[in-house]
mmCIF file of C-alpha atoms and ligand atoms in Angstrom:
data_model
loop_
_atom_site.group_PDB
_atom_site.id
_atom_site.type_symbol
_atom_site.label_atom_id
_atom_site.label_comp_id
_atom_site.label_asym_id
_atom_site.label_seq_id
_atom_site.Cartn_x
_atom_site.Cartn_y
_atom_site.Cartn_z
ATOM 1 C CA UNK N 113 15.133 -55.570 -20.233
ATOM 2 C CA UNK N 114 16.531 -53.039 -22.561
ATOM 3 C CA UNK N 115 14.723 -51.785 -25.646
ATOM 4 C CA UNK N 116 17.861 -51.554 -27.693
ATOM 5 C CA UNK N 117 20.872 -53.860 -27.621
ATOM 6 C CA UNK N 118 24.202 -52.204 -28.167
ATOM 7 C CA UNK N 119 26.831 -54.650 -29.313
ATOM 8 C CA UNK N 120 30.314 -53.385 -28.504
ATOM 9 C CA UNK N 121 32.672 -54.316 -31.327
ATOM 10 C CA UNK N 122 35.736 -52.317 -30.263
ATOM 11 C CA UNK N 123 37.808 -55.264 -29.026
ATOM 12 C CA UNK N 124 37.433 -56.829 -32.491
ATOM 13 C CA UNK N 125 36.673 -54.214 -35.162
ATOM 14 C CA UNK N 126 38.581 -51.527 -33.278
ATOM 15 C CA UNK N 127 41.719 -53.400 -32.355
ATOM 16 C CA UNK N 128 42.085 -55.248 -35.645
ATOM 17 C CA UNK N 129 42.309 -51.939 -37.502
ATOM 18 C CA UNK N 130 45.273 -50.654 -35.566
ATOM 19 C CA UNK N 131 48.776 -52.045 -35.751
ATOM 20 C CA UNK N 132 49.551 -51.987 -32.070
ATOM 21 C CA UNK N 133 48.632 -54.991 -29.969
ATOM 22 C CA UNK N 134 46.667 -54.258 -26.820
ATOM 23 C CA UNK N 135 47.942 -56.398 -23.931
ATOM 24 C CA UNK N 136 45.600 -59.196 -22.893
ATOM 25 C CA UNK N 137 45.231 -57.759 -19.411
ATOM 26 C CA UNK N 138 44.041 -54.385 -20.766
ATOM 27 C CA UNK N 139 41.558 -56.126 -23.071
ATOM 28 C CA UNK N 140 40.163 -58.024 -20.091
ATOM 29 C CA UNK N 141 39.821 -54.823 -18.046
ATOM 30 C CA UNK N 142 38.095 -53.143 -20.985
ATOM 31 C CA UNK N 143 35.574 -55.973 -21.435
ATOM 32 C CA UNK N 144 34.878 -56.223 -17.696
ATOM 33 C CA UNK N 145 34.428 -52.458 -17.323
ATOM 34 C CA UNK N 146 32.008 -52.211 -20.249
ATOM 35 C CA UNK N 147 29.981 -55.128 -18.940
ATOM 36 C CA UNK N 148 29.885 -53.424 -15.531
ATOM 37 C CA UNK N 149 28.591 -50.247 -17.237
ATOM 38 C CA UNK N 150 25.676 -52.298 -18.563
ATOM 39 C CA UNK N 151 26.847 -53.413 -22.013
ATOM 40 C CA UNK N 152 25.227 -56.807 -22.667
ATOM 41 C CA UNK N 153 26.989 -57.992 -25.795
ATOM 42 C CA UNK N 154 30.653 -57.722 -26.747
ATOM 43 C CA UNK N 155 32.453 -58.973 -29.844
ATOM 44 C CA UNK N 156 35.652 -59.915 -28.084
ATOM 45 C CA UNK N 157 37.790 -60.926 -31.041
ATOM 46 C CA UNK N 158 38.140 -62.813 -34.257
ATOM 47 C CA UNK N 159 39.265 -66.362 -35.008
ATOM 48 C CA UNK N 160 41.597 -65.478 -37.838
ATOM 49 C CA UNK N 161 45.096 -66.990 -38.195
ATOM 50 C CA UNK N 162 47.387 -65.099 -35.773
ATOM 51 C CA UNK N 163 49.941 -64.604 -38.514
ATOM 52 C CA UNK N 164 47.395 -62.525 -40.433
ATOM 53 C CA UNK N 165 46.111 -60.570 -37.426
ATOM 54 C CA UNK N 166 48.405 -60.918 -34.398
ATOM 55 C CA UNK N 167 46.113 -58.396 -32.612
ATOM 56 C CA UNK N 168 43.502 -61.170 -32.349
ATOM 57 C CA UNK N 169 45.792 -64.023 -31.252
ATOM 58 C CA UNK N 170 44.364 -64.105 -27.714
ATOM 59 C CA UNK N 171 40.698 -64.414 -28.770
ATOM 60 C CA UNK N 172 40.174 -67.864 -27.189
ATOM 61 C CA UNK N 173 41.501 -66.601 -23.856
ATOM 62 C CA UNK N 174 39.206 -63.568 -24.060
ATOM 63 C CA UNK N 175 36.195 -65.754 -24.775
ATOM 64 C CA UNK N 176 36.986 -67.862 -21.698
ATOM 65 C CA UNK N 177 37.362 -64.702 -19.604
ATOM 66 C CA UNK N 178 34.210 -62.996 -20.927
ATOM 67 C CA UNK N 179 32.136 -66.158 -20.472
ATOM 68 C CA UNK N 180 32.763 -65.744 -16.757
ATOM 69 C CA UNK N 181 30.878 -62.431 -16.718
ATOM 70 C CA UNK N 182 27.236 -63.070 -15.803
ATOM 71 C CA UNK N 183 24.662 -61.891 -18.319
ATOM 72 C CA UNK N 184 27.162 -61.009 -21.048
ATOM 73 C CA UNK N 185 26.600 -62.332 -24.564
ATOM 74 C CA UNK N 186 30.031 -63.257 -25.929
ATOM 75 C CA UNK N 187 30.411 -63.164 -29.700
ATOM 76 C CA UNK N 188 33.310 -63.378 -32.117
ATOM 77 C CA UNK N 189 33.871 -62.903 -35.783
ATOM 78 C CA UNK N 190 34.806 -65.938 -37.871
ATOM 79 C CA UNK N 191 36.180 -65.594 -41.401
ATOM 80 C CA UNK N 192 35.429 -69.172 -42.487
ATOM 81 C CA UNK N 193 34.498 -72.690 -41.347
ATOM 82 C CA UNK N 194 37.884 -73.226 -39.762
ATOM 83 C CA UNK N 195 37.357 -70.112 -37.642
ATOM 84 C CA UNK N 196 33.838 -71.313 -36.818
ATOM 85 C CA UNK N 197 35.298 -74.543 -35.453
ATOM 86 C CA UNK N 198 37.732 -72.590 -33.238
ATOM 87 C CA UNK N 199 34.927 -70.322 -32.029
ATOM 88 C CA UNK N 200 32.665 -73.263 -31.200
ATOM 89 C CA UNK N 201 35.498 -75.009 -29.313
ATOM 90 C CA UNK N 202 36.171 -71.797 -27.375
ATOM 91 C CA UNK N 203 32.526 -71.757 -26.252
ATOM 92 C CA UNK N 204 31.192 -68.525 -27.775
ATOM 93 C CA UNK N 205 27.501 -67.640 -27.449
ATOM 94 C CA UNK N 206 27.374 -66.329 -30.985
ATOM 95 C CA UNK N 207 29.502 -66.050 -34.105
ATOM 96 C CA UNK N 208 29.290 -63.786 -37.091
ATOM 97 C CA UNK N 209 30.792 -64.305 -40.533
ATOM 98 C CA UNK N 210 31.306 -61.341 -42.846
ATOM 99 C CA UNK N 211 29.913 -61.809 -46.354
ATOM 100 C CA UNK N 212 30.971 -59.015 -48.660
ATOM 101 C CA UNK N 213 28.185 -57.903 -50.967
ATOM 102 C CA UNK N 214 30.781 -56.540 -53.379
ATOM 103 C CA UNK N 215 32.406 -59.501 -55.090
ATOM 104 C CA UNK N 216 35.515 -57.450 -55.880
ATOM 105 C CA UNK N 217 35.914 -56.620 -52.180
ATOM 106 C CA UNK N 218 35.344 -60.268 -51.232
ATOM 107 C CA UNK N 219 37.978 -61.560 -53.640
ATOM 108 C CA UNK N 220 40.458 -58.885 -52.642
ATOM 109 C CA UNK N 221 39.831 -59.304 -48.921
ATOM 110 C CA UNK N 222 39.423 -63.045 -48.397
ATOM 111 C CA UNK N 223 40.236 -64.360 -51.872
ATOM 112 C CA UNK N 224 36.780 -65.883 -52.252
ATOM 113 C CA UNK N 225 34.034 -65.115 -54.741
ATOM 114 C CA UNK N 226 30.371 -65.214 -53.679
ATOM 115 C CA UNK N 227 29.979 -68.903 -54.502
ATOM 116 C CA UNK N 228 32.997 -69.854 -52.398
ATOM 117 C CA UNK N 229 31.782 -67.645 -49.527
ATOM 118 C CA UNK N 230 28.334 -69.263 -49.589
ATOM 119 C CA UNK N 231 30.064 -72.636 -49.231
ATOM 120 C CA UNK N 232 31.948 -71.318 -46.168
ATOM 121 C CA UNK N 233 28.679 -69.975 -44.726
ATOM 122 C CA UNK N 234 26.985 -73.359 -45.206
ATOM 123 C CA UNK N 235 29.867 -75.186 -43.497
ATOM 124 C CA UNK N 236 30.123 -72.620 -40.681
ATOM 125 C CA UNK N 237 26.356 -72.676 -40.052
ATOM 126 C CA UNK N 238 26.515 -76.446 -39.667
ATOM 127 C CA UNK N 239 29.290 -76.179 -37.074
ATOM 128 C CA UNK N 240 27.395 -73.476 -35.186
ATOM 129 C CA UNK N 241 24.204 -75.531 -35.232
ATOM 130 C CA UNK N 242 25.984 -78.630 -33.916
ATOM 131 C CA UNK N 243 27.335 -76.632 -30.984
ATOM 132 C CA UNK N 244 24.143 -74.682 -30.290
ATOM 133 C CA UNK N 245 25.836 -71.382 -31.160
ATOM 134 C CA UNK N 246 23.879 -68.458 -32.614
ATOM 135 C CA UNK N 247 24.968 -67.862 -36.209
ATOM 136 C CA UNK N 248 24.845 -64.443 -37.861
ATOM 137 C CA UNK N 249 25.983 -63.237 -41.263
ATOM 138 C CA UNK N 250 27.290 -59.713 -41.674
ATOM 139 C CA UNK N 251 26.309 -58.324 -45.058
ATOM 140 C CA UNK N 252 29.400 -56.166 -45.422
ATOM 141 C CA UNK N 253 29.845 -53.394 -47.999
ATOM 142 C CA UNK N 254 26.021 -53.487 -48.285
ATOM 143 C CA UNK N 255 25.844 -49.708 -48.739
ATOM 144 C CA UNK N 256 28.729 -49.280 -51.136
ATOM 145 C CA UNK N 257 32.261 -50.396 -51.820
ATOM 146 C CA UNK N 258 35.518 -48.489 -52.067
ATOM 147 C CA UNK N 259 36.460 -50.618 -55.086
ATOM 148 C CA UNK N 260 33.157 -51.107 -56.930
ATOM 149 C CA UNK N 261 31.297 -47.981 -55.817
ATOM 150 C CA UNK N 262 27.567 -48.592 -55.609
ATOM 151 C CA UNK N 263 26.436 -52.123 -54.765
ATOM 152 C CA UNK N 264 23.079 -52.966 -56.342
ATOM 153 C CA UNK N 265 20.348 -53.315 -53.710
ATOM 154 C CA UNK N 266 18.854 -56.263 -55.586
ATOM 155 C CA UNK N 267 22.207 -58.002 -55.287
ATOM 156 C CA UNK N 268 22.231 -57.491 -51.492
ATOM 157 C CA UNK N 269 18.698 -58.900 -51.272
ATOM 158 C CA UNK N 270 19.554 -61.894 -53.467
ATOM 159 C CA UNK N 271 22.713 -62.723 -51.497
ATOM 160 C CA UNK N 272 20.872 -62.361 -48.176
ATOM 161 C CA UNK N 273 18.278 -64.889 -49.335
ATOM 162 C CA UNK N 274 21.061 -67.268 -50.404
ATOM 163 C CA UNK N 275 22.811 -66.840 -47.041
ATOM 164 C CA UNK N 276 19.527 -67.575 -45.251
ATOM 165 C CA UNK N 277 19.211 -70.771 -47.265
ATOM 166 C CA UNK N 278 22.803 -71.561 -46.282
ATOM 167 C CA UNK N 279 21.832 -71.418 -42.591
ATOM 168 C CA UNK N 280 22.106 -67.806 -41.387
ATOM 169 C CA UNK N 281 19.918 -67.214 -38.327
ATOM 170 C CA UNK N 282 20.360 -63.462 -38.338
ATOM 171 C CA UNK N 283 21.711 -60.688 -40.518
ATOM 172 C CA UNK N 284 23.612 -57.531 -39.894
ATOM 173 C CA UNK N 285 23.580 -54.871 -42.591
ATOM 174 C CA UNK N 286 27.067 -53.457 -42.499
ATOM 175 C CA UNK N 287 28.266 -50.093 -43.694
ATOM 176 C CA UNK N 288 31.882 -51.228 -43.871
ATOM 177 C CA UNK N 289 32.923 -48.231 -45.930
ATOM 178 C CA UNK N 290 30.939 -45.392 -44.327
ATOM 179 C CA UNK N 291 28.869 -44.902 -47.492
ATOM 180 C CA UNK N 292 25.375 -45.260 -46.014
ATOM 181 C CA UNK N 293 22.846 -42.430 -45.887
ATOM 182 C CA UNK N 294 19.557 -42.497 -43.944
ATOM 183 C CA UNK N 295 17.284 -42.892 -46.988
ATOM 184 C CA UNK N 296 19.386 -45.819 -48.164
ATOM 185 C CA UNK N 297 19.329 -47.411 -44.686
ATOM 186 C CA UNK N 298 15.546 -47.183 -44.675
ATOM 187 C CA UNK N 299 15.195 -48.595 -48.186
ATOM 188 C CA UNK N 300 17.663 -51.453 -47.856
ATOM 189 C CA UNK N 301 16.407 -52.461 -44.402
ATOM 190 C CA UNK N 302 12.869 -52.693 -45.790
ATOM 191 C CA UNK N 303 13.938 -54.685 -48.849
ATOM 192 C CA UNK N 304 16.076 -57.183 -46.927
ATOM 193 C CA UNK N 305 13.432 -57.651 -44.227
ATOM 194 C CA UNK N 306 10.776 -58.221 -46.872
ATOM 195 C CA UNK N 307 12.941 -60.879 -48.489
ATOM 196 C CA UNK N 308 14.234 -62.799 -45.453
ATOM 197 C CA UNK N 309 11.513 -62.165 -42.853
ATOM 198 C CA UNK N 310 11.057 -59.409 -40.336
ATOM 199 C CA UNK N 311 12.896 -60.977 -37.414
ATOM 200 C CA UNK N 312 15.937 -62.135 -39.413
ATOM 201 C CA UNK N 313 17.363 -58.624 -39.773
ATOM 202 C CA UNK N 314 17.828 -56.898 -36.458
ATOM 203 C CA UNK N 315 21.301 -55.409 -36.571
ATOM 204 C CA UNK N 316 22.996 -52.465 -38.201
ATOM 205 C CA UNK N 317 26.762 -52.092 -38.218
ATOM 206 C CA UNK N 318 27.309 -48.439 -39.013
ATOM 207 C CA UNK N 319 30.358 -46.282 -39.403
ATOM 208 C CA UNK N 320 30.673 -42.557 -38.904
ATOM 209 C CA UNK N 321 33.224 -41.882 -41.630
ATOM 210 C CA UNK N 322 31.205 -39.020 -43.089
ATOM 211 C CA UNK N 323 29.341 -37.989 -39.953
ATOM 212 C CA UNK N 324 26.127 -39.788 -40.901
ATOM 213 C CA UNK N 325 26.347 -42.563 -38.311
ATOM 214 C CA UNK N 326 23.709 -41.363 -35.835
ATOM 215 C CA UNK N 327 21.352 -40.173 -38.574
ATOM 216 C CA UNK N 328 21.588 -43.685 -40.004
ATOM 217 C CA UNK N 329 20.784 -45.136 -36.563
ATOM 218 C CA UNK N 330 17.571 -43.091 -36.413
ATOM 219 C CA UNK N 331 16.604 -44.354 -39.868
ATOM 220 C CA UNK N 332 17.224 -47.901 -38.654
ATOM 221 C CA UNK N 333 15.172 -47.357 -35.499
ATOM 222 C CA UNK N 334 12.271 -46.193 -37.633
ATOM 223 C CA UNK N 335 12.475 -49.463 -39.551
ATOM 224 C CA UNK N 336 12.386 -51.546 -36.383
ATOM 225 C CA UNK N 337 16.097 -52.325 -35.988
ATOM 226 C CA UNK N 338 16.816 -53.191 -32.347
ATOM 227 C CA UNK N 339 20.563 -53.918 -32.267
ATOM 228 C CA UNK N 340 23.371 -51.570 -33.203
ATOM 229 C CA UNK N 341 27.094 -52.242 -33.282
ATOM 230 C CA UNK N 342 29.350 -49.515 -31.959
ATOM 231 C CA UNK N 343 32.921 -49.117 -30.803
ATOM 232 C CA UNK N 344 34.136 -47.342 -27.685
ATOM 233 C CA UNK N 345 35.911 -44.155 -28.710
ATOM 234 C CA UNK N 346 35.004 -44.981 -32.330
ATOM 235 C CA UNK N 347 38.096 -47.133 -32.411
ATOM 236 C CA UNK N 348 38.742 -48.843 -35.717
ATOM 237 C CA UNK N 349 36.574 -49.186 -38.760
ATOM 238 C CA UNK N 350 39.356 -48.138 -41.140
ATOM 239 C CA UNK N 351 39.055 -44.365 -41.089
ATOM 240 C CA UNK N 352 39.875 -43.062 -44.562
ATOM 241 C CA UNK N 353 40.630 -39.482 -43.705
ATOM 242 C CA UNK N 354 42.657 -38.082 -40.852
ATOM 243 C CA UNK N 355 40.341 -36.677 -38.195
ATOM 244 C CA UNK N 356 37.445 -38.831 -39.316
ATOM 245 C CA UNK N 357 36.349 -41.615 -37.026
ATOM 246 C CA UNK N 358 35.574 -45.050 -38.369
ATOM 247 C CA UNK N 359 33.115 -46.974 -36.263
ATOM 248 C CA UNK N 360 30.082 -45.419 -34.667
ATOM 249 C CA UNK N 361 31.080 -44.140 -31.217
ATOM 250 C CA UNK N 362 29.404 -46.180 -28.433
ATOM 251 C CA UNK N 363 29.317 -43.198 -26.046
ATOM 252 C CA UNK N 364 27.506 -40.941 -28.568
ATOM 253 C CA UNK N 365 25.058 -43.702 -29.453
ATOM 254 C CA UNK N 366 24.218 -44.361 -25.784
ATOM 255 C CA UNK N 367 23.688 -40.656 -25.114
ATOM 256 C CA UNK N 368 21.308 -40.309 -28.050
ATOM 257 C CA UNK N 369 19.279 -43.453 -27.355
ATOM 258 C CA UNK N 370 18.982 -42.727 -23.636
ATOM 259 C CA UNK N 371 17.825 -39.161 -24.393
ATOM 260 C CA UNK N 372 15.247 -40.566 -26.822
ATOM 261 C CA UNK N 373 13.815 -42.667 -24.006
ATOM 262 C CA UNK N 374 15.058 -45.916 -25.527
ATOM 263 C CA UNK N 375 16.453 -47.999 -22.751
ATOM 264 C CA UNK N 376 19.940 -49.346 -23.429
ATOM 265 C CA UNK N 377 20.600 -50.483 -19.862
ATOM 266 C CA UNK N 378 23.940 -48.668 -20.094
ATOM 267 C CA UNK N 379 25.154 -46.128 -17.533
ATOM 268 C CA UNK N 380 26.699 -43.327 -19.597
ATOM 269 C CA UNK N 381 28.981 -42.000 -16.859
ATOM 270 C CA UNK N 382 30.377 -45.463 -16.198
ATOM 271 C CA UNK N 383 30.859 -45.969 -19.933
ATOM 272 C CA UNK N 384 32.744 -42.680 -20.298
ATOM 273 C CA UNK N 385 35.123 -43.819 -17.558
ATOM 274 C CA UNK N 386 36.055 -46.928 -19.567
ATOM 275 C CA UNK N 387 37.862 -44.697 -22.085
ATOM 276 C CA UNK N 388 40.744 -44.279 -19.676
ATOM 277 C CA UNK N 389 41.612 -47.958 -20.195
ATOM 278 C CA UNK N 390 42.042 -47.301 -23.923
ATOM 279 C CA UNK N 391 44.001 -44.116 -23.307
ATOM 280 C CA UNK N 392 46.399 -45.925 -20.976
ATOM 281 C CA UNK N 393 46.845 -49.052 -23.080
ATOM 282 C CA UNK N 394 47.104 -47.269 -26.454
ATOM 283 C CA UNK N 395 48.768 -43.932 -25.747
ATOM 284 C CA UNK N 396 48.565 -41.547 -28.692
ATOM 285 C CA UNK N 397 45.970 -43.620 -30.542
ATOM 286 C CA UNK N 398 43.186 -41.283 -31.728
ATOM 287 C CA UNK N 399 39.889 -41.966 -30.003
ATOM 288 C CA UNK N 400 36.749 -40.114 -30.892
ATOM 289 C CA UNK N 401 33.393 -39.007 -29.590
ATOM 290 C CA UNK N 402 31.416 -35.798 -29.266
ATOM 291 C CA UNK N 403 29.878 -36.748 -25.924
ATOM 292 C CA UNK N 404 33.220 -37.408 -24.227
ATOM 293 C CA UNK N 405 34.530 -34.052 -25.514
ATOM 294 C CA UNK N 406 31.503 -31.918 -24.691
ATOM 295 C CA UNK N 407 30.239 -33.909 -21.721
ATOM 296 C CA UNK N 408 26.583 -34.907 -21.360
ATOM 297 C CA UNK N 409 24.049 -32.050 -21.135
ATOM 298 C CA UNK N 410 23.618 -30.612 -17.650
ATOM 299 C CA UNK N 411 20.069 -32.006 -17.522
ATOM 300 C CA UNK N 412 21.060 -35.340 -19.122
ATOM 301 C CA UNK N 413 19.777 -37.592 -16.304
ATOM 302 C CA UNK N 414 16.475 -35.710 -16.030
ATOM 303 C CA UNK N 415 16.105 -35.657 -19.780
ATOM 304 C CA UNK N 416 16.652 -39.404 -20.112
ATOM 305 C CA UNK N 417 14.143 -40.086 -17.351
ATOM 306 C CA UNK N 418 11.577 -37.709 -18.812
ATOM 307 C CA UNK N 419 11.963 -39.353 -22.225
ATOM 308 C CA UNK N 420 11.326 -42.805 -20.748
ATOM 309 C CA UNK N 421 8.214 -41.511 -18.932
ATOM 310 C CA UNK N 422 6.752 -39.911 -22.028
ATOM 311 C CA UNK N 423 7.495 -42.987 -24.137
ATOM 312 C CA UNK N 424 5.580 -45.322 -21.829
HETATM 313 ZN ZN1 ZN Q 565 33.162 -51.550 -38.513
#
């Protein structure tokens, strides 16, 4: 059993943010190699219309492939009830629907206001329930919006309660824009948990746009968060500035958690080797990570072991 679940979102969040299409075979090798390194949950794709996101057109095939890997939790993103139906038919273990806390962002992104999105959540939750699929809602732009700026915390809390009433079984607080800071993570996590119940909020989806990703993870840990999304090589997550990564880098997150004595069940060396699949399949695509560049500390293995011993 691992203390902390790392949910790899690269095959979805990463690949949907880049124009190039990774061949199906490379995606399969990526998923298999991460699972072999000890990753227990992977968001393998998104059930969006292929004409909108051709990068995700092979999601059903990837679900079928990933379902064949023992012990792997296979999840996908769904934008609406139609996507939820596709995901359920494909046989996913879990689905997640993004619900933008900024109404401007929601309208611009999926052409739906909050009321229309809550209707989609209700319909999607029903489909998930009928198929015995775990149903999560991603509270996106929860920490700020590139169009609206600050998003009121009371609004996030109110919308989370409404989404719970609409059938959400779990929430992810998502820093879609890389705006979050540790004090805000602490505050918002507390407020949302207080409103929806302690075990309904377990996940943080953090970006590293401004270098605050790992600091935000520590803030989340201190508030009892046990699942973190991350992307191999920090792929995706709409980086806004050249040289800045988008998503939190899985390799850096694993290094930190393992050193803190929090068991992730992930073998860091094996994980670092998976990067070569990305490098081969997407030549020239920027991939990030401090740990891959610097290498783990010389005493990394000892350190991780010592941390586990002193924590127990
Ligand atoms: Zn992201």
